[in-house]
Amino acid sequence: MKILAIESSCDETAASVVEDGRKVLSNVVASQVEEHKIYGGVVPEIASRRHAEAISGVVDKALSDASLTLDDIDAVAVTYAPGLIGALLVGVNYAKGLAYSKKLPLIPVHHLRSHIAANYITHQELKPPFFCLVVSGGNTAMVEVKDYTDFKIIGRTRDDAAGEALDKAARSMGIPYPGGLNMDRLAKNGDSTAFKFPVPKVEGCPYDFSFSGLKTSVINIIHNAEQKGVEINKADLGASFQKAVSDCLCRNVLKAMEDTRHKTLVVAGGVSANSVLRKALTELCEKKKYKLYLPELSLCGDNAVMVGSQGYYEYLSGNIAGLELNAFAGKNIEEK
Ligand code: KG4
């Protein structure tokens, strides 16, 4: 079954063709990073406009790269939630038009479910059940993936997502957008013990995260240094901050995996590209003899390959939408 998949939840317009959920026939991503750079972050209105401009060319390229036409496609899958509402609507409406005109099934795909599915492409042998840490720009959660379309949230962030905290900390440090990625690069040779951060805990909820206090700590460190006229070593601050974020994630993952007796950890979302987190989780899993699956770097960020993969399993479970399908800025991963 060949699925044409479309993704437009944030600042990447992407389309791809994926066969039977696992075989990538094409993968096209048009990034808007350069457009948003001068503003220091994603401007939703600009994102929507750029998606509208790019989408038909991106979809055409996905088909031609796969040496296919729309007549060869069996279904259209699209990210419908969560994300920037205006951005999501561009993809959803385009997918509806294609599905209607070619009488194809329309498959709604939850963005975080698709981030998890990026691992089905990288690791062809991977099958649920498993334990998953989802760390993206807008969401941070620990999820039990019971089956391809059956999810149970174990813990989640109470405030900022890990990626959001990294981006905001990077911004206050004067590191250009995209902050998380640039902080990772800048901090490669930094000393992660140079700055001390509080260890955030959500009282009574050992599986939940809180990152906003860490972000405030960075701002306070910078303000204090400015007031004293002291120059901060950004590599050291970035390294220390990334370690603090990674330590929180690892601590909760360890506790939750021990309690739920899972032995397989899958990591998903943009922050799974972070070198400090990848190393820390690798060490944790080696020590605990857990099996670890990390997405390949090219599939950590937003792309449509992951939408095509998850879309296949949604289709098999009967999750087909009508033309009344709407986009949602927020939606729980457990909901259809
Ligand atoms: O999953 P994603 O592409 O978008 C959402 O679905 O939210 O994640 C984007 C997030 C951003 O916060 C970005 O700063 C972060 O992933 N990110 C990284 C790295 N690469 C991307 N964070 C830390 N280290 C990286 N290497």
XYZ file of C-alpha atoms and ligand atoms in Angstrom:
362
model
C 0.000 0.000 0.000
C 1.480 3.342 -1.089
C 0.636 6.319 1.120
C 1.258 9.921 0.143
C 1.991 11.715 3.416
C 1.902 15.431 4.192
C 3.321 17.303 7.199
C 2.952 21.041 7.924
C 2.567 21.297 11.709
C 5.307 23.872 12.325
C 8.012 25.292 10.057
C 8.703 22.425 7.658
C 6.552 21.694 4.631
C 7.100 18.014 3.936
C 5.702 15.275 1.717
C 6.722 11.705 1.117
C 5.575 8.396 -0.272
C 5.899 5.406 2.042
C 5.027 1.825 1.127
C 3.459 -0.484 3.723
C 4.546 1.755 6.574
C 8.217 0.905 6.311
C 9.641 1.515 2.855
C 10.529 5.114 1.958
C 9.939 5.858 -1.729
C 10.534 9.596 -1.403
C 11.181 12.206 1.276
C 10.919 15.935 0.555
C 11.318 18.591 3.252
C 11.179 22.337 2.577
C 12.468 24.078 5.682
C 11.519 27.629 6.634
C 14.373 28.034 9.128
C 15.996 30.899 7.197
C 12.711 32.826 7.094
C 12.188 32.656 10.865
C 15.832 33.193 11.855
C 15.649 36.994 11.901
C 12.752 36.819 14.391
C 14.554 34.378 16.686
C 11.741 31.811 16.487
C 8.822 30.569 14.398
C 6.287 33.273 13.469
C 2.999 31.360 13.015
C 1.513 33.660 10.379
C 4.642 33.518 8.232
C 4.752 29.731 8.655
C 1.187 29.366 7.319
C 1.897 31.533 4.289
C 5.093 29.698 3.404
C 3.323 26.332 3.707
C 0.616 27.551 1.333
C 3.274 28.625 -1.168
C 5.388 25.493 -0.895
C 2.919 22.650 -0.537
C 1.988 21.858 -4.128
C 5.631 21.899 -5.261
C 6.680 19.719 -2.333
C 3.914 17.157 -2.982
C 4.694 17.093 -6.725
C 8.362 16.477 -5.951
C 7.517 13.681 -3.509
C 5.554 11.951 -6.271
C 8.161 12.521 -8.988
C 11.064 11.443 -6.728
C 9.153 8.191 -6.179
C 8.556 7.939 -9.968
C 4.825 7.829 -9.286
C 1.708 9.825 -10.113
C -1.375 10.330 -7.963
C -2.971 7.391 -9.812
C -0.453 5.065 -8.106
C -1.328 6.303 -4.597
C -3.653 4.261 -2.335
C -4.281 6.770 0.467
C -3.367 10.262 1.693
C -2.114 10.720 5.263
C -1.785 14.101 6.924
C -0.703 15.557 10.263
C -3.849 17.088 11.784
C -2.737 17.738 15.421
C -1.037 19.062 17.511
C 0.821 22.058 16.086
C 0.363 25.613 14.835
C -3.256 25.730 13.803
C -2.803 27.852 10.676
C 0.124 25.716 9.557
C -1.741 22.445 10.160
C -4.767 23.684 8.213
C -2.685 24.149 5.053
C -1.647 20.486 5.043
C -5.070 19.210 6.088
C -6.903 21.167 3.400
C -4.429 20.184 0.706
C -4.721 16.511 1.712
C -8.516 16.759 1.670
C -8.419 18.175 -1.854
C -6.226 15.332 -3.068
C -8.303 12.662 -1.318
C -11.568 14.086 -2.670
C -10.372 14.518 -6.236
C -8.845 11.027 -6.458
C -11.430 9.306 -4.196
C -8.690 8.152 -1.817
C -8.974 7.372 1.902
C -7.884 10.322 4.081
C -5.851 9.286 7.131
C -5.472 11.719 10.061
C -2.124 11.338 11.850
C -1.256 12.674 15.303
C 2.096 14.475 15.174
C 3.626 12.756 18.204
C 2.471 9.326 17.046
C 4.323 10.029 13.810
C 7.497 11.115 15.624
C 7.464 7.701 17.308
C 6.938 6.018 13.910
C 10.182 7.586 12.605
C 11.743 4.708 14.520
C 9.863 2.123 12.417
C 11.809 3.443 9.414
C 15.192 3.585 11.150
C 14.702 0.220 12.884
C 12.784 -2.051 10.526
C 12.533 -4.775 13.181
C 10.957 -2.521 15.820
C 7.394 -3.388 16.871
C 5.265 -2.329 19.853
C 4.970 -2.804 22.785
C 7.708 -0.517 24.088
C 8.327 2.449 26.355
C 8.834 5.789 24.629
C 10.319 9.137 25.566
C 8.850 11.810 23.300
C 10.935 14.985 23.341
C 10.007 17.598 20.798
C 9.779 21.367 20.543
C 6.199 21.538 21.787
C 5.790 18.341 23.807
C 7.629 16.209 26.327
C 6.081 12.995 27.578
C 6.742 9.395 28.500
C 4.355 7.052 26.754
C 3.661 3.343 26.832
C 3.195 2.276 23.209
C 1.010 -0.788 23.698
C 0.318 -1.174 19.994
C 0.773 0.925 16.849
C -2.355 2.950 17.646
C -2.717 2.310 21.378
C -0.883 4.739 23.673
C -0.866 5.398 27.413
C 0.713 8.534 28.829
C 2.863 7.782 31.873
C 4.189 11.281 32.507
C 4.345 14.668 30.856
C 5.700 18.140 31.304
C 3.758 20.496 33.524
C 5.083 23.596 31.775
C 7.662 23.940 28.978
C 8.625 21.108 26.680
C 12.312 20.121 26.740
C 12.846 21.571 23.244
C 11.061 24.774 24.181
C 13.293 25.148 27.273
C 16.422 24.560 25.164
C 15.249 27.054 22.539
C 14.324 29.726 25.101
C 17.565 29.262 27.071
C 19.524 29.495 23.803
C 17.694 32.680 22.926
C 18.525 34.317 26.263
C 22.155 33.305 25.722
C 22.155 35.051 22.345
C 22.457 31.776 20.436
C 20.699 32.111 17.048
C 17.585 30.190 16.051
C 17.236 27.191 15.820
C 18.428 27.412 19.409
C 18.385 23.762 20.500
C 20.489 22.627 17.570
C 22.911 25.572 17.775
C 23.352 25.166 21.535
C 24.218 21.507 20.979
C 26.889 22.515 18.439
C 28.287 25.392 20.512
C 28.442 23.365 23.737
C 30.359 20.408 22.232
C 33.564 21.421 24.043
C 31.924 23.111 27.016
C 32.355 22.081 30.651
C 29.026 20.651 31.843
C 30.052 21.069 35.506
C 30.748 24.813 35.195
C 27.242 25.934 36.219
C 24.944 24.378 38.812
C 21.226 24.084 38.125
C 18.358 23.126 40.441
C 16.989 19.618 40.032
C 13.325 20.185 39.143
C 10.797 17.774 40.638
C 7.020 17.713 40.453
C 6.029 16.883 44.027
C 4.141 13.596 44.260
C 4.396 12.929 40.496
C 7.771 11.304 39.824
C 6.969 10.772 36.146
C 6.116 14.388 35.346
C 8.606 16.995 34.163
C 9.049 20.704 34.781
C 11.555 22.695 32.744
C 10.483 26.309 33.260
C 12.563 26.673 36.467
C 15.707 25.619 34.591
C 14.981 28.209 31.943
C 14.563 30.919 34.611
C 17.877 29.839 36.187
C 19.693 30.466 32.902
C 18.155 33.919 32.654
C 19.197 34.681 36.262
C 22.761 33.485 35.630
C 22.994 35.752 32.579
C 21.509 38.771 34.393
C 23.823 38.312 37.389
C 26.863 38.107 35.125
C 25.742 41.213 33.202
C 25.280 43.173 36.426
C 28.765 42.185 37.594
C 30.286 42.827 34.173
C 31.472 39.201 34.001
C 31.626 37.494 30.609
C 29.932 34.119 30.491
C 31.447 31.197 28.645
C 28.476 30.203 26.485
C 29.873 26.768 25.690
C 30.110 26.004 29.427
C 26.633 27.393 30.165
C 25.127 25.518 27.215
C 26.841 22.273 28.238
C 25.665 22.653 31.852
C 22.094 23.467 30.788
C 21.878 20.543 28.379
C 23.166 18.238 31.101
C 20.511 19.528 33.522
C 17.743 18.875 30.954
C 19.163 15.482 30.049
C 19.518 14.487 33.738
C 15.806 15.234 34.353
C 14.752 13.216 31.334
C 16.988 10.262 32.246
C 15.925 10.256 35.900
C 12.213 10.035 35.060
C 12.746 7.505 32.261
C 14.682 5.250 34.630
C 12.061 5.450 37.388
C 9.151 4.888 35.002
C 10.823 1.993 33.162
C 11.701 0.284 36.425
C 8.149 0.708 37.718
C 6.466 -0.407 34.483
C 9.064 -3.173 33.901
C 9.662 -2.169 30.315
C 13.044 -3.166 28.894
C 12.868 -1.423 25.525
C 13.242 2.344 25.233
C 12.381 4.247 22.058
C 13.144 7.949 21.779
C 11.265 10.320 19.476
C 11.035 14.007 18.529
C 13.400 16.837 17.590
C 15.334 16.796 20.871
C 16.244 13.137 20.293
C 18.912 14.642 17.994
C 20.634 16.174 21.017
C 24.102 14.671 21.440
C 24.139 14.967 25.247
C 20.770 13.222 25.600
C 21.680 10.489 23.099
C 24.889 9.734 25.020
C 23.182 9.795 28.431
C 20.371 7.470 27.304
C 22.872 5.146 25.638
C 24.823 4.894 28.907
C 21.641 4.421 30.955
C 20.436 1.610 28.692
C 23.833 -0.094 28.653
C 23.935 -0.028 32.446
C 20.373 -1.325 32.832
C 20.669 -3.743 29.883
C 17.707 -2.093 28.172
C 17.352 -2.119 24.404
C 17.561 1.422 23.035
C 16.161 2.707 19.743
C 17.060 6.217 18.602
C 15.796 7.673 15.318
C 18.438 8.421 12.682
C 19.375 12.108 12.847
C 17.675 12.944 9.543
C 14.321 11.707 10.912
C 14.467 13.364 14.361
C 12.953 16.641 13.154
C 9.672 17.126 11.330
C 9.303 15.145 8.100
C 6.546 13.339 6.213
C 8.182 9.902 6.142
C 7.109 9.380 9.740
C 3.563 10.488 8.822
C 3.468 7.907 6.025
C 4.671 5.201 8.402
C 2.190 5.954 11.193
C -0.518 6.613 8.594
C -0.238 3.004 7.425
C -0.914 1.654 10.921
C -3.739 4.160 11.471
C -5.292 2.930 8.215
C -5.005 -0.708 9.315
C -6.763 0.181 12.577
C -9.634 1.775 10.643
C -8.763 5.390 11.389
C -10.077 7.033 8.226
C -11.398 10.605 8.248
C -14.230 12.214 6.339
C -13.894 15.520 4.529
C -15.062 17.273 7.703
C -11.613 16.532 9.244
C -10.381 19.508 11.239
C -6.954 20.480 12.562
C -6.296 20.888 16.296
C -3.567 22.948 17.953
C -3.582 20.596 20.946
C -4.575 16.947 21.154
C -3.620 14.147 23.485
C -1.635 11.291 21.904
C -4.094 8.780 23.418
C -7.039 10.249 21.486
C -7.775 9.179 17.928
O 10.105 17.476 16.931
P 10.471 18.804 16.413
O 11.157 18.898 15.088
O 9.248 19.767 16.373
C 8.107 19.514 17.095
O 7.375 18.607 16.688
O 7.923 20.196 18.135
O 11.389 19.422 17.522
C 11.942 20.670 17.423
C 12.768 20.876 18.658
C 13.221 22.302 18.807
O 12.944 22.727 20.112
C 14.710 22.208 18.558
O 15.430 23.178 19.233
C 15.012 20.830 19.058
O 13.916 20.061 18.631
N 16.279 20.304 18.548
C 17.323 20.052 19.316
C 18.344 19.577 18.490
N 17.888 19.549 17.231
C 16.601 19.999 17.291
N 17.457 20.209 20.624
C 18.628 19.878 21.129
N 19.671 19.417 20.423
C 19.580 19.240 19.099
N 20.601 18.771 18.411
